[in-house]
Amino acid sequence: MIPELGHIALIISLLLAIVQSIVPLIGAQNRITPWVMLARPVARAQFAFILISYLALTYTFLTHDFTVAYTANHSNTQLPLIYLISGVWGAHEGSLLLWGLILSVWTLAVTYFSKSVPEVMVARVISILGMVSVGFLLFMLMTSNPFERMVPAPMEGRDLNPLLQDVGLAIHPPMLYMGYVGFAVPFAFAIAAMLGGQLDAAWARWSRPWTNVAWLFLTLGIALGSWWAYYELGWGGWWFWDPVENASFLPWLVGTALMHSLAVTEKRAAFKAWTVLLAIFTFSLSLLGTFLVRSGVLTSVHAFASDPERGVFILMFLVLVVGSSLALYAWRANSIRSRVHFEIISRETALLVNNVILVVAAASVLLGTLYPLILDALELGKISVGPPYFNSVFIPLTAPLVLLLGFGIMIRWKQDTLANLLPKLILPAILSLVAGVTFVLMFTPGFNYQAVLGMVLAFWVVLSSANDLRSRLAGGRRFWSLPRSYFGMLLGHIGIAVFVVGITLVSIYSTEKDVRMQIDDVVELGGYQFQFKGVDEVEGPNYTAAQGHVQVTDDGGNLILLEPQKRVYLVQKSPMTEAAIDAGITRDLFVALGEKLDEEGAWSVRVYHKPYIRWIWLGALIMSIGGLLAAMDKRYRKLAARQVAMDKNLAGAG
């Protein structure tokens, strides 16, 4: 009964989404006030019914209702509670339902946090979000029904994919989807602005907080995915250039460009056409990521679907969204041109170059991701594009991008001069060079020019940010009087610097050994001694495991016990490696069990020393906090309220 209620709630949610996508839009275009006012309540009702549907599917997991095919295929009575809850989105149908629920959450947020935005604009935005919701609800109901019954029902479920039986499943997909789907809101604002012919600074101001929040969620989602892969897959890597990883990275790159472009549009009324285009491309890349994951066109640990029917549906939806958006853009092209003049040496130019580099970087990743798929589809051969391509193309673009972070913050809007700029740059540049070289000489095992470059760039970002903060406070201005958006920018840039430190040092100075070890054998690595003490058999809630014991000592005699596992799950019989990690701010010690080599207790053991790897995820966390602070800036609400008041006055005068 409950699954049927969930299915009915999903159908009702689709009907409400259709009303949401049509009625408010017609009302906004024809100034029919009751139809405009319908937008908020119908969006809230749509959220309520899709939530009911999601809770119904969760109920089937919690009660082990194996008459539902999705539950039978991805659950088990021995599955711990946390995986019964998070397992709902652990495969194709459930993850799509989560996608639709999160879209309704974002739409719900628009209904509550856009009270200062004109009702006509809100109606258009909610209508656009409703159209996106219609597409995904149709996709679920036509090709991916999560409530489909299985007759006869099995006595036991097939269990959740062992690779997903980790706490990472509980936090990574929801966080990533919040970012993915969140970019639908600035997309909707851009489309709504074009429909209403209101492409001024106001729509950019309304879009900025939503963009910042979506970006921070996507940043956290990508970082959590990297962290999960690092400790779960057993080989100590933090980024694979996997096609689906790339699919999440693409909207992040273009979304970062969008954030900066929105700032220029709001403050200087420039880049309007470019900003609208970025809003379209960011959400389009989010949909492309969904297509790659759900269509089955690629092989990945993330890919859940393998049905061509599903892939064709999503591809058609993607073409419809992108095509109609670009058609509207072309129609409104003349009205969204910016006529703002600025000089070569200006903050506008710096931000434009920043945007170009980010888009070129995204294009290079997109090419490397899609090119093998296109060749395969056209039967022109199979090729593999891996880390060598991405590292050689992407990494050279990051150095000038990081360099720009320091320049851009100190350049004036509209026009600046070298005579004014150079004195601001000289001291941070000298200090960055000295600090970078000193750090490599004192705190790394050996001198490396690439390490020096990375550290100089990191110090450059931090010191130039500190110098700009000092100049802003020089006139007696109080620290806490500065806007939150400014602190958000500073933290975002400092997060990039911390991220660069982590990537640089772990890439250059990471060491590893894959060795055969018997009891009491010792391996030295990174100034640590790893002594193998044998393996015991242990039992988990739904698995058995061979648990190794490795004692680690440093030169000071400090003792650390690491206990990696080789698990075999009871249902799917899949062997899984669970690494043991001793985490520290300056290094990680990482041990993973390989295979048993003989009956005398010899095992293959992988040992890693990862310097400063935690700084990668720390940098992402700092960036996310910066995005949150920027989104919380009070001036957005004040300025938006002022705009509404002006609109009302103009309406009264008319």
XYZ file of C-alpha atoms in Angstrom:
654
model
C 0.000 0.000 0.000
C 2.765 2.446 0.955
C 4.626 2.019 -2.371
C 1.395 2.748 -4.250
C 0.886 5.878 -2.168
C 4.428 6.924 -3.021
C 3.758 6.338 -6.714
C 0.501 8.319 -6.576
C 2.273 11.160 -4.728
C 4.885 11.213 -7.501
C 2.147 11.497 -10.149
C 0.433 14.306 -8.201
C 3.805 16.041 -7.897
C 4.134 15.874 -11.703
C 0.675 17.383 -12.189
C 1.498 20.186 -9.745
C 4.820 20.788 -11.518
C 2.941 21.164 -14.821
C 0.646 23.761 -13.237
C 3.689 25.430 -11.655
C 5.457 25.676 -15.007
C 2.529 27.074 -17.021
C 0.095 29.145 -14.958
C 2.507 31.554 -13.163
C 4.425 32.169 -16.392
C 1.290 33.079 -18.306
C 0.219 35.236 -15.384
C 3.558 37.044 -15.341
C 3.577 37.654 -19.087
C -0.031 38.924 -19.091
C -0.081 40.644 -15.682
C -2.767 38.331 -14.269
C -2.192 38.814 -10.553
C -4.045 35.720 -9.198
C -2.066 33.495 -11.538
C 1.184 35.165 -10.476
C 0.326 34.681 -6.807
C -0.290 30.976 -7.422
C 3.427 30.339 -7.937
C 4.494 30.091 -4.305
C 1.675 27.841 -2.961
C 1.790 25.406 -5.896
C 5.584 25.086 -5.558
C 5.184 24.321 -1.854
C 2.503 21.738 -2.607
C 4.759 20.116 -5.198
C 7.527 19.845 -2.607
C 5.117 18.246 -0.114
C 4.055 15.479 -2.501
C 7.523 14.618 -3.749
C 8.633 14.496 -0.099
C 5.800 12.032 0.597
C 7.005 9.936 -2.332
C 10.588 9.979 -1.072
C 9.530 9.016 2.468
C 7.468 6.155 1.043
C 10.537 4.742 -0.715
C 12.566 5.154 2.480
C 9.840 3.245 4.330
C 10.249 0.274 1.983
C 13.945 0.150 2.864
C 13.365 0.412 6.607
C 10.674 -2.310 6.574
C 12.526 -4.581 4.114
C 9.655 -4.550 1.644
C 11.224 -6.729 -1.061
C 8.035 -6.672 -3.128
C 9.439 -3.366 -4.433
C 12.040 -4.217 -7.089
C 14.318 -1.287 -6.273
C 14.403 -2.195 -2.572
C 14.991 -5.885 -3.297
C 17.901 -5.076 -5.631
C 19.664 -2.624 -3.334
C 18.905 -3.583 0.253
C 19.178 -6.472 2.682
C 17.899 -7.384 6.144
C 21.462 -7.386 7.502
C 22.191 -3.893 6.232
C 22.958 -1.417 9.066
C 20.438 1.371 9.662
C 22.619 4.147 8.220
C 22.822 2.268 4.912
C 19.105 1.493 4.909
C 18.527 5.264 4.977
C 21.315 6.354 2.648
C 20.863 3.311 0.416
C 17.666 4.947 -0.851
C 19.830 7.075 -3.135
C 22.504 4.405 -3.677
C 21.288 3.406 -7.150
C 19.595 4.836 -10.220
C 15.905 5.220 -9.375
C 16.425 6.417 -5.823
C 19.140 8.884 -6.772
C 16.805 10.417 -9.348
C 14.092 10.739 -6.715
C 16.624 12.493 -4.484
C 17.494 14.771 -7.439
C 13.833 15.718 -7.851
C 13.374 16.218 -4.095
C 16.389 18.528 -3.882
C 15.106 20.545 -6.849
C 11.812 20.992 -4.993
C 13.788 22.029 -1.876
C 15.580 24.733 -3.866
C 12.253 25.876 -5.315
C 10.769 25.917 -1.817
C 13.696 28.066 -0.674
C 12.981 30.519 -3.499
C 9.379 30.858 -2.277
C 10.540 31.785 1.250
C 13.755 33.740 0.647
C 12.735 35.897 -2.306
C 10.170 38.069 -0.564
C 12.066 41.215 -1.543
C 12.083 40.215 -5.221
C 9.137 41.430 -7.340
C 6.335 38.861 -7.500
C 6.368 38.810 -11.294
C 10.057 37.875 -11.275
C 9.515 35.217 -8.615
C 6.637 33.762 -10.631
C 8.843 33.432 -13.715
C 11.689 31.855 -11.718
C 9.378 29.329 -10.049
C 7.832 28.537 -13.418
C 11.225 27.809 -14.989
C 12.138 25.559 -12.051
C 8.792 23.832 -12.502
C 9.648 23.048 -16.137
C 12.904 21.404 -15.038
C 10.975 19.439 -12.437
C 8.482 18.266 -15.052
C 11.334 16.841 -17.114
C 12.808 14.829 -14.263
C 9.464 13.625 -12.925
C 8.501 12.413 -16.398
C 11.867 10.678 -16.623
C 11.212 8.840 -13.370
C 7.632 7.869 -14.137
C 8.311 6.771 -17.724
C 11.691 5.013 -17.431
C 12.793 4.796 -13.786
C 9.825 4.102 -11.512
C 11.261 3.480 -8.019
C 8.012 1.816 -6.831
C 7.782 -0.944 -9.418
C 6.657 -4.217 -7.829
C 8.520 -7.527 -8.096
C 6.435 -10.700 -8.435
C 7.237 -13.093 -6.893
C 9.033 -11.180 -4.144
C 12.380 -12.621 -2.968
C 12.838 -13.635 0.657
C 16.038 -11.619 0.886
C 17.435 -8.556 -0.854
C 20.544 -8.534 -3.065
C 22.257 -6.021 -0.759
C 23.668 -2.568 -1.386
C 26.817 -2.312 -3.501
C 29.655 -2.962 -0.980
C 31.605 -0.051 -2.418
C 28.800 2.232 -1.236
C 28.559 0.821 2.287
C 30.395 3.696 3.835
C 29.485 6.888 5.691
C 30.517 8.742 2.543
C 27.292 7.586 0.892
C 25.290 9.405 3.569
C 26.874 12.805 2.943
C 28.566 12.931 -0.472
C 25.618 12.442 -2.910
C 23.185 14.817 -1.117
C 25.871 17.494 -0.874
C 26.854 17.051 -4.519
C 23.229 17.146 -5.677
C 22.596 20.293 -3.655
C 25.317 21.924 -5.738
C 24.314 20.358 -9.063
C 20.657 21.191 -8.725
C 21.267 24.514 -6.994
C 22.611 26.012 -10.207
C 19.084 25.643 -11.579
C 18.158 28.752 -9.541
C 20.597 31.258 -11.168
C 19.704 29.605 -14.482
C 16.016 30.264 -13.775
C 16.762 33.861 -12.774
C 18.666 34.410 -16.039
C 15.855 32.928 -18.161
C 13.242 34.877 -16.189
C 15.202 38.101 -16.668
C 15.369 37.522 -20.414
C 11.648 36.732 -20.591
C 10.836 39.928 -18.716
C 13.410 42.055 -20.497
C 14.876 42.985 -17.088
C 18.555 42.311 -17.599
C 19.930 44.992 -15.296
C 22.005 44.928 -12.124
C 18.959 43.844 -10.093
C 18.728 40.308 -11.489
C 22.459 39.828 -10.964
C 22.046 40.976 -7.358
C 19.203 38.526 -6.818
C 21.160 35.688 -8.436
C 24.445 36.121 -6.546
C 23.434 34.623 -3.178
C 21.850 31.602 -4.858
C 24.930 31.089 -7.007
C 27.212 31.335 -3.983
C 25.200 28.782 -2.005
C 25.022 26.316 -4.914
C 28.755 26.741 -5.476
C 29.628 26.089 -1.823
C 27.540 22.901 -1.803
C 29.175 21.702 -5.019
C 32.615 22.511 -3.602
C 31.876 20.482 -0.477
C 30.347 17.674 -2.534
C 33.408 17.352 -4.776
C 35.754 17.519 -1.767
C 33.771 14.843 0.093
C 33.843 12.624 -2.989
C 37.608 13.052 -3.214
C 38.017 12.224 0.478
C 35.745 9.176 0.163
C 37.660 7.797 -2.810
C 40.956 8.424 -0.995
C 40.251 6.153 1.944
C 37.735 3.742 0.398
C 39.382 2.571 -2.832
C 42.602 1.572 -1.129
C 45.321 3.166 -3.239
C 45.614 6.580 -1.663
C 44.563 8.688 -4.634
C 42.482 11.814 -4.156
C 41.496 12.514 -7.787
C 41.184 10.048 -10.663
C 40.057 12.223 -13.581
C 37.204 9.730 -13.756
C 34.580 10.866 -16.323
C 31.943 11.304 -13.637
C 34.351 13.210 -11.406
C 34.953 15.443 -14.396
C 31.196 15.811 -14.836
C 30.942 17.360 -11.367
C 34.083 19.441 -11.872
C 32.814 21.055 -15.094
C 29.876 22.980 -13.547
C 32.182 23.947 -10.664
C 34.650 25.588 -13.052
C 31.997 27.434 -15.040
C 30.049 28.195 -11.841
C 33.174 29.831 -10.405
C 33.374 31.987 -13.523
C 29.671 32.787 -13.103
C 30.203 33.994 -9.519
C 32.877 36.451 -10.609
C 30.952 37.565 -13.679
C 27.830 38.245 -11.595
C 29.937 40.527 -9.378
C 30.934 42.602 -12.407
C 27.357 42.719 -13.709
C 26.032 43.832 -10.346
C 28.709 46.425 -9.568
C 29.531 47.746 -13.029
C 26.570 46.654 -15.236
C 29.127 44.963 -17.503
C 29.404 41.413 -18.877
C 25.591 41.071 -18.957
C 25.467 38.878 -22.045
C 28.433 36.846 -20.871
C 26.913 36.357 -17.406
C 23.628 35.100 -18.833
C 25.540 32.684 -21.062
C 27.535 31.389 -18.085
C 24.327 30.817 -16.103
C 22.948 28.747 -18.998
C 26.162 26.764 -19.461
C 26.625 26.058 -15.743
C 23.239 24.416 -15.374
C 23.578 22.731 -18.760
C 26.812 21.124 -17.570
C 24.991 19.952 -14.447
C 22.432 18.263 -16.699
C 25.251 16.835 -18.823
C 26.701 15.273 -15.677
C 23.325 13.710 -14.985
C 23.224 12.361 -18.534
C 26.695 10.818 -18.205
C 25.906 9.144 -14.889
C 22.399 7.943 -15.718
C 22.675 6.989 -19.394
C 25.128 4.119 -19.168
C 27.393 5.584 -21.864
C 30.453 5.282 -19.653
C 31.925 2.863 -17.185
C 32.469 4.284 -13.730
C 31.971 3.343 -10.089
C 29.473 6.228 -10.092
C 27.392 5.107 -13.091
C 24.118 3.537 -12.030
C 22.202 3.086 -15.267
C 22.734 0.990 -18.363
C 19.427 1.344 -20.188
C 19.674 3.131 -23.580
C 16.050 4.288 -23.237
C 17.017 6.305 -20.206
C 20.003 7.805 -21.948
C 17.926 8.891 -24.948
C 15.336 10.529 -22.688
C 17.926 12.529 -20.748
C 19.752 13.483 -23.931
C 16.507 14.795 -25.447
C 15.783 16.722 -22.255
C 19.296 18.182 -22.282
C 18.960 19.242 -25.918
C 15.562 20.810 -25.177
C 16.825 22.810 -22.187
C 20.033 24.001 -23.826
C 18.438 24.622 -27.223
C 15.483 26.631 -25.937
C 17.713 28.635 -23.588
C 20.145 29.562 -26.342
C 17.259 30.391 -28.682
C 15.856 32.795 -26.093
C 19.351 34.208 -25.605
C 19.690 34.841 -29.345
C 16.242 36.487 -29.421
C 17.187 38.843 -26.587
C 20.778 39.412 -27.766
C 20.331 43.082 -28.645
C 18.775 43.961 -25.302
C 21.460 42.369 -23.113
C 24.522 44.032 -24.545
C 26.673 45.881 -22.047
C 27.784 49.372 -22.964
C 30.191 49.962 -20.100
C 33.696 51.158 -20.920
C 36.748 50.040 -18.976
C 40.486 50.216 -19.548
C 42.946 47.390 -20.067
C 44.371 47.866 -16.584
C 41.237 47.461 -14.474
C 39.520 44.958 -12.237
C 36.998 44.265 -15.013
C 39.822 43.115 -17.287
C 41.326 40.928 -14.561
C 37.964 39.275 -13.932
C 37.411 38.827 -17.668
C 40.755 37.038 -18.011
C 39.818 34.973 -14.938
C 36.578 33.963 -16.656
C 38.314 33.092 -19.923
C 40.867 30.847 -18.174
C 38.155 29.046 -16.209
C 36.056 28.462 -19.329
C 39.094 27.269 -21.327
C 39.966 24.906 -18.462
C 36.395 23.599 -18.463
C 36.505 23.168 -22.244
C 39.744 21.160 -22.010
C 38.228 18.850 -19.377
C 35.016 18.539 -21.406
C 36.985 17.600 -24.538
C 38.986 14.942 -22.715
C 35.811 13.517 -21.179
C 33.565 13.424 -24.257
C 36.039 12.783 -27.087
C 36.493 9.050 -26.344
C 32.709 8.656 -26.015
C 32.082 10.388 -29.361
C 34.688 8.255 -31.143
C 33.163 5.118 -29.680
C 29.619 6.166 -30.644
C 30.717 6.838 -34.242
C 32.593 3.490 -34.307
C 35.860 5.258 -35.092
C 37.808 3.335 -32.482
C 38.352 3.218 -28.750
C 40.819 5.467 -26.982
C 41.521 6.153 -23.341
C 42.085 9.685 -22.097
C 43.557 9.645 -18.618
C 45.594 11.706 -16.158
C 48.525 12.461 -18.519
C 46.223 14.446 -20.834
C 44.335 16.244 -18.074
C 47.460 17.073 -16.076
C 49.341 18.392 -19.102
C 46.423 20.537 -20.299
C 44.724 21.627 -17.088
C 47.602 22.247 -14.687
C 49.404 24.909 -16.826
C 46.184 26.945 -16.732
C 46.090 27.018 -12.937
C 49.311 29.004 -12.423
C 48.143 32.195 -14.234
C 44.717 31.765 -12.635
C 46.187 31.721 -9.117
C 48.479 34.612 -10.046
C 45.409 36.626 -11.079
C 43.854 36.169 -7.638
C 46.507 38.390 -6.168
C 46.441 40.971 -8.965
C 42.687 41.245 -9.238
C 42.040 42.057 -5.611
C 44.320 45.102 -5.738
C 43.294 46.607 -9.097
C 40.724 49.409 -9.193
C 37.439 49.214 -11.032
C 37.164 50.818 -14.499
C 40.706 52.202 -14.675
C 44.032 51.856 -12.944
C 47.649 52.679 -13.715
C 50.901 50.794 -13.396
C 52.267 53.636 -11.296
C 49.511 53.087 -8.759
C 49.505 49.290 -8.980
C 53.196 48.391 -8.852
C 53.891 49.670 -5.301
C 51.040 47.449 -4.078
C 52.508 44.397 -5.815
C 56.207 44.660 -5.047
C 56.181 43.848 -1.334
C 53.779 40.836 -1.537
C 55.727 39.513 -4.537
C 59.109 39.692 -2.762
C 57.757 38.210 0.463
C 56.018 35.411 -1.467
C 59.229 34.471 -3.266
C 61.262 34.445 -0.034
C 58.582 32.546 1.917
C 58.079 29.959 -0.848
C 61.783 29.159 -1.204
C 62.291 29.116 2.572
C 59.364 26.753 3.133
C 60.639 24.244 0.560
C 64.179 24.355 1.971
C 63.105 23.956 5.612
C 59.998 21.754 5.553
C 60.344 19.384 2.599
C 62.697 16.427 2.059
C 64.330 17.958 -0.994
C 64.480 21.065 -3.185
C 62.142 21.015 -6.167
C 61.440 23.902 -8.554
C 57.807 22.867 -9.058
C 57.321 22.823 -5.297
C 58.819 26.312 -5.085
C 56.433 27.560 -7.777
C 53.419 26.106 -5.980
C 54.425 27.536 -2.607
C 55.248 30.970 -4.075
C 51.816 31.113 -5.689
C 50.118 30.055 -2.437
C 51.971 32.677 -0.396
C 51.265 35.248 -3.130
C 47.509 34.769 -2.757
C 47.622 34.967 1.048
C 49.969 37.957 1.241
C 48.218 39.959 -1.475
C 44.904 39.349 0.308
C 46.449 40.456 3.602
C 47.879 43.558 1.917
C 44.480 44.488 0.485
C 42.858 44.037 3.894
C 45.530 46.256 5.454
C 44.913 48.992 2.883
C 41.161 48.903 3.532
C 41.742 49.335 7.263
C 44.413 52.029 6.854
C 41.920 54.882 6.926
C 40.628 53.964 10.360
C 37.836 51.711 9.116
C 36.849 49.040 11.613
C 37.484 45.382 10.793
C 33.918 44.254 11.438
C 32.463 47.078 9.360
C 33.655 45.432 6.156
C 30.892 43.577 4.275
C 30.529 39.825 4.607
C 30.964 39.441 0.863
C 34.473 40.867 1.202
C 35.381 38.380 3.924
C 33.839 35.674 1.765
C 36.106 36.667 -1.104
C 39.173 36.661 1.172
C 38.353 33.220 2.562
C 37.650 31.881 -0.919
C 41.061 33.042 -2.120
C 42.846 31.778 1.011
C 41.093 28.432 0.529
C 42.562 28.275 -2.977
C 46.019 28.951 -1.497
C 45.637 26.165 1.082
C 44.375 23.864 -1.692
C 47.430 24.666 -3.835
C 49.756 23.858 -0.922
C 48.109 20.460 -0.483
C 48.154 19.546 -4.174
C 51.734 20.726 -4.671
C 53.308 18.936 -1.728
C 51.401 15.663 -1.925
C 51.966 15.404 -5.691
C 55.719 15.951 -5.444
C 56.712 14.433 -2.107
C 54.258 11.558 -1.694
C 56.014 8.186 -1.311
C 54.661 4.642 -1.437
C 55.740 1.018 -1.317
C 53.929 -2.162 -2.305
C 55.723 -4.967 -0.459
C 55.491 -8.577 0.677
C 55.427 -8.705 4.466
C 55.575 -11.535 6.949
C 55.064 -11.229 10.687
C 57.580 -8.790 12.239
C 58.846 -7.565 8.857
C 59.663 -3.824 8.852
C 59.364 -1.280 6.051
C 60.775 2.252 6.290
C 59.004 5.100 4.534
C 58.971 8.867 5.030
C 60.925 8.654 8.287
C 58.549 6.032 9.761
C 58.990 2.303 10.422
C 56.019 0.057 9.578
C 56.133 -3.320 11.343
C 53.682 -6.041 10.277
C 52.240 -7.923 13.268
C 49.912 -10.352 11.502
C 46.250 -10.715 10.563
C 43.154 -11.705 12.548
C 39.650 -12.662 11.430
C 36.877 -10.291 12.581
C 33.137 -10.096 11.915
C 31.060 -7.066 11.030
C 27.280 -6.646 10.857
C 27.105 -8.003 7.300
C 30.681 -8.963 6.442
C 33.718 -10.923 7.589
C 37.168 -9.390 7.408
C 40.838 -10.181 7.640
C 42.162 -7.389 9.871
C 45.853 -6.585 9.736
C 47.926 -5.095 12.548
C 50.716 -2.694 11.643
C 52.777 -0.876 14.271
C 54.234 2.430 13.135
C 57.041 4.228 14.941
C 58.854 7.442 14.151
C 62.377 8.534 15.027
C 61.162 9.656 18.448
C 59.799 6.209 19.284
C 56.118 7.259 19.186
C 53.875 4.261 18.498
C 50.826 4.162 16.221
C 48.688 1.066 15.571
C 47.021 0.808 12.163
C 44.472 -1.936 11.405
C 43.561 -2.212 7.712
C 40.927 -4.731 6.631
C 40.143 -6.975 3.688
C 36.361 -7.427 3.847
C 34.094 -9.997 2.197
C 30.391 -9.122 2.289
C 28.047 -12.002 3.084
C 25.531 -11.502 0.285
C 27.425 -10.249 -2.750
C 30.726 -11.908 -1.727
C 32.625 -8.865 -2.983
C 36.101 -8.356 -1.474
C 36.658 -4.781 -0.360
C 39.767 -3.027 0.884
C 39.380 -0.841 3.967
C 42.518 1.194 4.452
C 43.838 2.270 7.853
C 44.919 5.902 8.019
C 46.640 7.932 10.707
C 45.736 11.480 9.755
C 47.751 14.546 10.662
C 47.885 18.175 9.619
C 51.267 17.703 7.923
C 51.024 14.069 6.782
C 48.905 10.958 6.456
C 50.186 7.439 7.082
C 48.171 5.076 4.902
C 48.229 1.269 5.015
C 46.129 -1.117 2.902
C 46.046 -4.912 2.819
C 46.473 -6.601 -0.539
C 46.184 -10.363 -0.983
C 47.302 -13.235 1.195
C 50.401 -14.712 -0.466
C 51.002 -17.992 1.383
C 49.873 -20.107 4.308
C 52.746 -18.918 6.482
C 51.161 -15.514 7.045
C 52.714 -13.445 4.252
C 50.572 -10.643 2.795
C 50.996 -7.981 0.170
C 50.833 -4.610 1.915
C 50.654 -1.108 0.443
C 52.199 1.657 2.519
C 51.909 5.376 1.736
C 53.268 8.597 3.195
C 51.110 11.521 2.063
C 52.460 14.935 3.111
C 49.914 17.739 3.529
C 47.126 15.844 1.756
C 44.582 17.073 4.330
C 45.232 20.611 3.104
C 43.396 19.741 -0.123
C 40.128 19.192 1.740
C 40.858 21.931 4.267
C 41.198 24.365 1.374
C 37.834 23.237 -0.026
C 36.237 23.728 3.400
C 37.662 27.261 3.692
C 36.401 28.078 0.184
C 32.933 26.834 1.135
C 32.850 28.971 4.263
C 33.815 31.916 2.083
C 30.918 31.159 -0.252
C 28.549 31.029 2.727
C 29.737 34.388 4.075
C 29.332 35.977 0.658
C 25.802 34.626 0.349
C 24.891 35.987 3.802
C 25.845 39.578 2.977
C 23.045 41.807 4.301
C 23.336 44.293 1.478
C 21.710 41.868 -0.951
C 18.509 41.931 1.047
C 18.660 45.681 1.640
C 19.327 46.522 -1.998
C 16.694 44.093 -3.210
C 14.117 45.622 -0.867
C 15.082 49.073 -2.118
C 14.566 47.878 -5.703
C 11.099 46.574 -4.880
C 10.181 49.900 -3.302
C 11.390 51.716 -6.426
C 9.334 49.386 -8.624
C 6.234 50.114 -6.558
C 6.818 53.863 -6.765
C 7.261 53.682 -10.514
C 4.118 51.611 -10.827
C 2.200 54.157 -8.759
C 3.525 57.041 -10.823
C 2.509 55.275 -13.993
